[in-house]
mmCIF file of C-alpha atoms in Angstrom:
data_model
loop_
_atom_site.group_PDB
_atom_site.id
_atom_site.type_symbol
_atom_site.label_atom_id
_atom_site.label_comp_id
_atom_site.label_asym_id
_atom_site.label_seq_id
_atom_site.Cartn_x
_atom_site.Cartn_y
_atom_site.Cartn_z
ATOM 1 C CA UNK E 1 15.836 25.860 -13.105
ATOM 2 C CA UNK E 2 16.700 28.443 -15.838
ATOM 3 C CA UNK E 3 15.538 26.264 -18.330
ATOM 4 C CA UNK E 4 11.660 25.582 -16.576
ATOM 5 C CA UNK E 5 11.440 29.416 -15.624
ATOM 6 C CA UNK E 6 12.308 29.887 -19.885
ATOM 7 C CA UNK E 7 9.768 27.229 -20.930
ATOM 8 C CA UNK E 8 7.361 28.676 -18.406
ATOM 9 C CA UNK E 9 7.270 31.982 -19.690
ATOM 10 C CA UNK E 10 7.262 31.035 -23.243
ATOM 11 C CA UNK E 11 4.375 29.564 -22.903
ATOM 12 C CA UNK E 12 2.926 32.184 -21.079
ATOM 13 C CA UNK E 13 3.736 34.447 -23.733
ATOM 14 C CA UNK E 14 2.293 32.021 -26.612
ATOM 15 C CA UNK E 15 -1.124 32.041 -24.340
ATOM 16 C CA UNK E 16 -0.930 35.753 -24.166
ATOM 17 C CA UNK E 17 -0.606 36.257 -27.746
ATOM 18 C CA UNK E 18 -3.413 33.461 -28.329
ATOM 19 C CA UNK E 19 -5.963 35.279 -26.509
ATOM 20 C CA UNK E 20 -4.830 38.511 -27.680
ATOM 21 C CA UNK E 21 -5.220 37.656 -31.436
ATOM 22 C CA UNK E 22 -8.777 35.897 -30.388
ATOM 23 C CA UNK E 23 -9.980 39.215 -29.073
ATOM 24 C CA UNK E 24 -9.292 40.870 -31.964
ATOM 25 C CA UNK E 25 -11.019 38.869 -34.406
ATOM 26 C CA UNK E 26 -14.162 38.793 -32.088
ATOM 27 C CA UNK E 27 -13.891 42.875 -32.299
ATOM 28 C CA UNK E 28 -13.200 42.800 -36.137
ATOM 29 C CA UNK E 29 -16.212 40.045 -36.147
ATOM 30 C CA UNK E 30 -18.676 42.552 -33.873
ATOM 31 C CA UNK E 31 -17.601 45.730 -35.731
ATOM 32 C CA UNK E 32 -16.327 47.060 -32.773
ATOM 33 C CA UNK E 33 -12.958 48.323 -33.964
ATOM 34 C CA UNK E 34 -12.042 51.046 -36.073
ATOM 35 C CA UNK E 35 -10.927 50.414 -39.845
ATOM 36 C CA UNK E 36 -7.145 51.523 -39.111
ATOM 37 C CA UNK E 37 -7.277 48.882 -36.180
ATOM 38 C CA UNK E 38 -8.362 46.176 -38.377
ATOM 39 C CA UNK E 39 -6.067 47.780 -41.244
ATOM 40 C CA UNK E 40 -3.377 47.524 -38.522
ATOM 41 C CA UNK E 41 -4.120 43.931 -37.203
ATOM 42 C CA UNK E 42 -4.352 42.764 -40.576
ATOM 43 C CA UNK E 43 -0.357 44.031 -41.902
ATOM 44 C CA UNK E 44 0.838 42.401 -38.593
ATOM 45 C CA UNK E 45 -1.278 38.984 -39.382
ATOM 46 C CA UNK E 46 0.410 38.942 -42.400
ATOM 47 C CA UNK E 47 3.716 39.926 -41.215
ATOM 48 C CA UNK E 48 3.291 36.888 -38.919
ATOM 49 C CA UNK E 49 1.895 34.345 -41.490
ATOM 50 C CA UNK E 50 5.078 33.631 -43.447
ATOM 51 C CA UNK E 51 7.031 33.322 -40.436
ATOM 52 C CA UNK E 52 4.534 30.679 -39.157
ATOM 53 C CA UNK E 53 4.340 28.989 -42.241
ATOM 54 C CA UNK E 54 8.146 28.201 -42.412
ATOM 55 C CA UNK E 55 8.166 27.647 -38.936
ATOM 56 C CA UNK E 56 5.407 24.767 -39.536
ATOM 57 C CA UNK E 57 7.016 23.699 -42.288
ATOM 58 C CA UNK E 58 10.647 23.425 -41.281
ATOM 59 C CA UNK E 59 9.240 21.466 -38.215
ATOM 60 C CA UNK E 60 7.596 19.240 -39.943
ATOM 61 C CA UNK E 61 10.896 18.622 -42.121
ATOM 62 C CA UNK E 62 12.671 17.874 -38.745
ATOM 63 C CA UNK E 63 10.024 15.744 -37.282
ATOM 64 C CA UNK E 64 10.222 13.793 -40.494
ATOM 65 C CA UNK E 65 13.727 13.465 -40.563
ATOM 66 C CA UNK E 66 14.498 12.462 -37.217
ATOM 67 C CA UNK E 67 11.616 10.266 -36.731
ATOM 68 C CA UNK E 68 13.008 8.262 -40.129
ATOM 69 C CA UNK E 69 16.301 8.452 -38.468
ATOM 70 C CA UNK E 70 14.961 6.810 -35.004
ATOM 71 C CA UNK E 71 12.598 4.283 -37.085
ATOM 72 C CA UNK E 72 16.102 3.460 -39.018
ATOM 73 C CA UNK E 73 18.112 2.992 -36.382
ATOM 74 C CA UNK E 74 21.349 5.447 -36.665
ATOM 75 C CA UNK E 75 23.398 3.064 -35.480
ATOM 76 C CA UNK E 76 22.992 0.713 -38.752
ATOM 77 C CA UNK E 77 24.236 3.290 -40.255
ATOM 78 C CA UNK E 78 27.970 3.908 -41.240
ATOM 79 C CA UNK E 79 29.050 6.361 -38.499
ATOM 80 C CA UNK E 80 30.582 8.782 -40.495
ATOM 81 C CA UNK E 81 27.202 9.092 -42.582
ATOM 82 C CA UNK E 82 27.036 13.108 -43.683
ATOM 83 C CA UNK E 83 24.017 12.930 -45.829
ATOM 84 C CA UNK E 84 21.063 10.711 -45.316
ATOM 85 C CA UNK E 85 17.005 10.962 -47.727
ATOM 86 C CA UNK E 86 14.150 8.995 -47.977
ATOM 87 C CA UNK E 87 11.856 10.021 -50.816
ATOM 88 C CA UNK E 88 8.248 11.507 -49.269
ATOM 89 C CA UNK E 89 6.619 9.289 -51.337
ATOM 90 C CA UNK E 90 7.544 6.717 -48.403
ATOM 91 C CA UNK E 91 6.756 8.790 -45.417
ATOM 92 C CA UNK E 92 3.658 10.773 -46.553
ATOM 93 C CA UNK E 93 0.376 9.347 -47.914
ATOM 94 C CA UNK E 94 -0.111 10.673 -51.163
ATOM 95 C CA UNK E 95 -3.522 13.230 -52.375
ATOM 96 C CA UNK E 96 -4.044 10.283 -55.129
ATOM 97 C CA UNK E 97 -2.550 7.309 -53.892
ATOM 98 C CA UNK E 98 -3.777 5.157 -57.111
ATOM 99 C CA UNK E 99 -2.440 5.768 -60.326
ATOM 100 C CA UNK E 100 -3.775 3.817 -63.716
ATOM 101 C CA UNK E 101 -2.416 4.176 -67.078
ATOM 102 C CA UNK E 102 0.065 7.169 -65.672
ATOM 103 C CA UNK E 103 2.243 9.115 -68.672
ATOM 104 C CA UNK E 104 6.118 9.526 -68.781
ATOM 105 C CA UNK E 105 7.079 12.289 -66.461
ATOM 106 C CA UNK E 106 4.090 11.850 -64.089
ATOM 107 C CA UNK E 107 4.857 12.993 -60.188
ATOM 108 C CA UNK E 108 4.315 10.366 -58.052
ATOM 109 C CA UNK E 109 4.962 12.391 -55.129
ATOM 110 C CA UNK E 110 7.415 15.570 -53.956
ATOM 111 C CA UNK E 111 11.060 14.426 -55.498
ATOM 112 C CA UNK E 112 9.392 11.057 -56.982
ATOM 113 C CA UNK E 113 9.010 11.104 -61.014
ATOM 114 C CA UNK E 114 7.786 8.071 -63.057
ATOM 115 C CA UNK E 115 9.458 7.659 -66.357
ATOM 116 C CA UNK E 116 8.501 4.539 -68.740
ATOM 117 C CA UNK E 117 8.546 4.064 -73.032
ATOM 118 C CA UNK E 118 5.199 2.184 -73.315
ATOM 119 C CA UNK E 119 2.966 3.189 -75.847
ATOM 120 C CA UNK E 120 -0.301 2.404 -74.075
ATOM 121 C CA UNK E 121 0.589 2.371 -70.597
ATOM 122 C CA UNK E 122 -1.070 -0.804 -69.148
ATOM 123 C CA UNK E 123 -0.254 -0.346 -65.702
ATOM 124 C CA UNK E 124 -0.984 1.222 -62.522
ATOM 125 C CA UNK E 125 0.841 2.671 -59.542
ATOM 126 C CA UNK E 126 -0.509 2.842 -55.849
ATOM 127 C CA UNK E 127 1.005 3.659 -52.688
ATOM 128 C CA UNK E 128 -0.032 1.356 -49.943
ATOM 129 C CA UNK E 129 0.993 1.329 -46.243
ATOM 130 C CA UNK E 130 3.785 -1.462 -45.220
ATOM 131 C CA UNK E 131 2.531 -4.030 -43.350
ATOM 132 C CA UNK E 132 5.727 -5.284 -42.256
ATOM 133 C CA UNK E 133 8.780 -3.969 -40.120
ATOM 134 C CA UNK E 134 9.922 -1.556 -42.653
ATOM 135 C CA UNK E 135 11.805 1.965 -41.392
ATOM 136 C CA UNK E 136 9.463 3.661 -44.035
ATOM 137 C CA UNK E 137 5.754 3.816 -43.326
ATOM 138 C CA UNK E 138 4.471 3.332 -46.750
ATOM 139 C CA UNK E 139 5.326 1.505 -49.785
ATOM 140 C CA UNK E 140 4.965 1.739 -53.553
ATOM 141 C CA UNK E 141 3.038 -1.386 -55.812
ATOM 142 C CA UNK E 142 3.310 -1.608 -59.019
ATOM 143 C CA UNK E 143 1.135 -3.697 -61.144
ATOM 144 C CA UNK E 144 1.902 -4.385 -65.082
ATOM 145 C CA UNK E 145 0.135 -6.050 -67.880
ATOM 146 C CA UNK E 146 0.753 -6.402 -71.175
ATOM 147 C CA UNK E 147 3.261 -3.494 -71.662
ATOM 148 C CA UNK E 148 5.025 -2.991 -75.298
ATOM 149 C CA UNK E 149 7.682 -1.236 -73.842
ATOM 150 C CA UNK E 150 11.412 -1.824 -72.665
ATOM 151 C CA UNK E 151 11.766 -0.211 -69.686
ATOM 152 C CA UNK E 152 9.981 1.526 -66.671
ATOM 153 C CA UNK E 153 12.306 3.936 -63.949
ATOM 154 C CA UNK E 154 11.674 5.994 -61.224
ATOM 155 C CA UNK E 155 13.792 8.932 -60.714
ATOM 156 C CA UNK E 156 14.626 9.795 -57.147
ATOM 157 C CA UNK E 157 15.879 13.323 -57.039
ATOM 158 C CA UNK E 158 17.828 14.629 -53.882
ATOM 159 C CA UNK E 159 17.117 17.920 -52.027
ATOM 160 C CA UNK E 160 18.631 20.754 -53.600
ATOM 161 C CA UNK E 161 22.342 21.184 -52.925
ATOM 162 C CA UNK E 162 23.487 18.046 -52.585
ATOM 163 C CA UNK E 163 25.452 17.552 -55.699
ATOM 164 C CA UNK E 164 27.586 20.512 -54.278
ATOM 165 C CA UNK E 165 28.185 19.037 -51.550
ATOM 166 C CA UNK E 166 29.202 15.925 -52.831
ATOM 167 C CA UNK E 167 32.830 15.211 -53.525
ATOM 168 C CA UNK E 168 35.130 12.554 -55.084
ATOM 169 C CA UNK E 169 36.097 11.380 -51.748
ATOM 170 C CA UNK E 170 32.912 9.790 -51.274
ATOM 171 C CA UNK E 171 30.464 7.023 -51.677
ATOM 172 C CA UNK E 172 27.163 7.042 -52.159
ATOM 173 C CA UNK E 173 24.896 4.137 -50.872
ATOM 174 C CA UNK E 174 21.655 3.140 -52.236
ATOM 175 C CA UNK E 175 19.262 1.050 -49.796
ATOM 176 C CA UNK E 176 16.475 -0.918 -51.445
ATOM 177 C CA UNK E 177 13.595 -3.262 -49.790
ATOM 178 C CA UNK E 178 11.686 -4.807 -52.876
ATOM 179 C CA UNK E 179 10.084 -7.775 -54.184
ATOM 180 C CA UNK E 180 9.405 -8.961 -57.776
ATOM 181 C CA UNK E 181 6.419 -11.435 -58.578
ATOM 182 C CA UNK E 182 8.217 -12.377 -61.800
ATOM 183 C CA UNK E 183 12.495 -11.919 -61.495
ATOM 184 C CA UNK E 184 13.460 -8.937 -63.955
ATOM 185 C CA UNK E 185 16.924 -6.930 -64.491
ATOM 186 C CA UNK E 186 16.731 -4.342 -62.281
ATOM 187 C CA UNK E 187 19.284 -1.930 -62.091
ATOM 188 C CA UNK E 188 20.111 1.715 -59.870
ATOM 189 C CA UNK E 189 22.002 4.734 -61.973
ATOM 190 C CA UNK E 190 23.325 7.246 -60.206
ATOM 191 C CA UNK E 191 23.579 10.727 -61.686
ATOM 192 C CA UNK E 192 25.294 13.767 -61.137
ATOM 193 C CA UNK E 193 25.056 16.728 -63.106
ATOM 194 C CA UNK E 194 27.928 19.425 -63.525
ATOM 195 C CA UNK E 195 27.734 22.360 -65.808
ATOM 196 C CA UNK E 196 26.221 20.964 -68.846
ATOM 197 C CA UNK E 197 27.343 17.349 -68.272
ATOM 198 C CA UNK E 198 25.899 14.257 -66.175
ATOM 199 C CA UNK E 199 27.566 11.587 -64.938
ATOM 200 C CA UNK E 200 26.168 8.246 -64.678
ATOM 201 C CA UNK E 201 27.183 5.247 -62.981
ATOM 202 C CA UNK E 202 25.039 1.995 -63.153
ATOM 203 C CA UNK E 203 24.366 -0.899 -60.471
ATOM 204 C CA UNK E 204 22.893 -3.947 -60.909
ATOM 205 C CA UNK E 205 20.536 -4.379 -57.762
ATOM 206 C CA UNK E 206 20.985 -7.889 -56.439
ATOM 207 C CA UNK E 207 18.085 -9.521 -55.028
ATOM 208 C CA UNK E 208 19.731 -12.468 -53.119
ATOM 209 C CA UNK E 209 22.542 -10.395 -51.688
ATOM 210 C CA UNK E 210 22.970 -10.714 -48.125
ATOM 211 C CA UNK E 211 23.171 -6.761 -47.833
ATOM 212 C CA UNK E 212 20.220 -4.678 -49.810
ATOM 213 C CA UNK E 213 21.956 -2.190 -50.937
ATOM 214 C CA UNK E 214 25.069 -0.870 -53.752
ATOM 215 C CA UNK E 215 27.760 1.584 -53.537
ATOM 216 C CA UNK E 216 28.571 3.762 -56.054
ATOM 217 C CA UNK E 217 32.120 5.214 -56.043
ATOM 218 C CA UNK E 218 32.491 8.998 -56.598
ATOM 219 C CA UNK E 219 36.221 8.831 -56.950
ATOM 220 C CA UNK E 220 36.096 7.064 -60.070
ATOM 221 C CA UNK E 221 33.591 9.098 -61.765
ATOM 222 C CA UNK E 222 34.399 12.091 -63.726
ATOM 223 C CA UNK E 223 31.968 14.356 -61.271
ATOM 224 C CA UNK E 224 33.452 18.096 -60.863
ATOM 225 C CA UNK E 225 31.912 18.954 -57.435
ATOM 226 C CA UNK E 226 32.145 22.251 -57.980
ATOM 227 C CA UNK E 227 30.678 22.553 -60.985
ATOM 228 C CA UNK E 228 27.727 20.567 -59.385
ATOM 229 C CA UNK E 229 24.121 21.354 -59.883
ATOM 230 C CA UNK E 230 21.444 18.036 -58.959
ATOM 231 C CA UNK E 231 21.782 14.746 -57.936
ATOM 232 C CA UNK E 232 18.882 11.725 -58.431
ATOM 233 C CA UNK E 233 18.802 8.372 -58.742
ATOM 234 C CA UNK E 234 16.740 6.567 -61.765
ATOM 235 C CA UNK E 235 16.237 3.092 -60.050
ATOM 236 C CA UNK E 236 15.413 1.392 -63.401
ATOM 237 C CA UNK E 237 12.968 -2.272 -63.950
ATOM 238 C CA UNK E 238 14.010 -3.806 -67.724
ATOM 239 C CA UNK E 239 10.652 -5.298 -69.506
ATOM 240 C CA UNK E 240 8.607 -5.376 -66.211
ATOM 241 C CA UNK E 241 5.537 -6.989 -68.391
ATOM 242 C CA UNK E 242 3.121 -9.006 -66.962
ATOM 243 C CA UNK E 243 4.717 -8.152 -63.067
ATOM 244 C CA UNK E 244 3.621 -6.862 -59.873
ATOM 245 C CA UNK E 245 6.597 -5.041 -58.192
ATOM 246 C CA UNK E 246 6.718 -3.759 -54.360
ATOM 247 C CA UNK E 247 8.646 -1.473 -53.492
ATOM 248 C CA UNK E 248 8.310 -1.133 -49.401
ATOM 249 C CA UNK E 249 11.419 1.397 -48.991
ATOM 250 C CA UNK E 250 14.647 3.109 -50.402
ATOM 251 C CA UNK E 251 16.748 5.650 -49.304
ATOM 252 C CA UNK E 252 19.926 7.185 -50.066
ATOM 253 C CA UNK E 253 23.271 7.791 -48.046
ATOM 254 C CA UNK E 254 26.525 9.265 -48.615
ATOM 255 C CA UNK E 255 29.783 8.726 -46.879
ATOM 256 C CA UNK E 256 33.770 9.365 -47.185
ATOM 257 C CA UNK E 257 35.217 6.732 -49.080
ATOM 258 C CA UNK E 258 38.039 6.644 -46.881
ATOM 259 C CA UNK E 259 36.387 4.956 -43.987
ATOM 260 C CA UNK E 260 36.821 2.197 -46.510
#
């Protein structure tokens, strides 16, 4: 009962406030206010419109996160997961979704980077929405040609502060759902930067695995946690000439190794 006679008089509040605001643009609007009214409504609109902002944004972040969650499934996660991203790149649709002839250190998308050592960059990148029944609602295809380079990467970077809060009692998991038109060396590289040193450790991805995903193994890394300062993932495609590559989803967990 508490709780309905709460939500009833927030929103009666909220519609209060609604038409209260209304009014006073419509007086502001018909000049029928004096300047230090509108002098006064305007400080408290701004006052108001950072709040608002975070509010809408830190919502959003929520929704995101626990709509990915429910569209993953928590429980195939490990239990004891502490730490759990998905790039935006695969929940968002992008402002350009298509990409041709992109440079090294082009932004696909928030925390997304593209990274490559071709000359002439004979390639494009487009983000298309998955078809199939994949947790993330779009999906990343990449198309090569003739490239005269070795190597093309993505770096995944995770939100800000967890390097700190990873330790050498962990794992972290990377999840993958991609296909290759032509097979290619494919590979994942962790890295963890601490003071003015990064640690790397490097997966091969295996494509015919019966589980999509690798482990790397924080314990045997030299990684001083508190020293720590960013963590990303480069997921890394050796020679992808002549290739189309789709990448439908990825994500990134981390876990105490001793559930092991």
């Amino acid at each position: 009962m508490a709780s309905r006679f709460s939500f009833l008089m927030a929103t009666l509040v909220h519609k209060l406030a609604l038409r209260i605001w209304r009014r006073r643009h419509a007086a502001v609007l018909a000049g029928q206010r004096a300047d230090k009214d509108a002098r006064r409504w305007r400080r408290q609109a701004r006052e108001l419109r950072p709040l608002l902002a975070e509010l809408e944004r830190d919502v959003d972040q929520a929704t995101t996160q626990a709509e990915t969650l429910g569209a993953t499934g928590r429980d195939i996660l490990p239990r004891d997961t502490s730490f759990f991203f998905r790039p935006q790149v695969f929940e968002k649709p992008l402002a350009r979704p298509g990409l041709a002839r992109p440079a090294s250190g082009t932004l696909l998308g928030e925390g997304v980077t593209l990274h490559h050592d071709v000359p002439e960059p004979d390639f494009t990148v487009r983000q298309v929405r998955n078809k199939t029944e994949s947790p993330a609602r779009f999906g990343l295809v990449i198309e090569s040609y003739e490239l005269g380079g070795t190597f093309l990467s993505l770096a995944l970077s995770c939100p800000e502060g967890e390097a700190q809060r990873t330790s050498r009692d962990d794992l972290v998991r990377f999840t993958f759902d991609m296909s290759l038109d032509v097979p290619l060396e494919v590979f994942a590289r962790l890295n963890l930067r601490h003071g003015p040193n990064v640690e790397q450790i490097v997966r091969e991805l295996d494509f015919n695995a019966a589980d999509p995903w690798v482990e790397f193994d924080i314990f045997y890394s030299q990684f001083d946690p508190k020293r720590g300062k960013d963590m990303w993932l480069d997921l890394i495609f050796q020679t992808p000439t002549m290739n189309e590559i789709h990448i439908r989803d990825v994500s990134i967990l981390r876990r105490p190794r001793l559930s092991l």
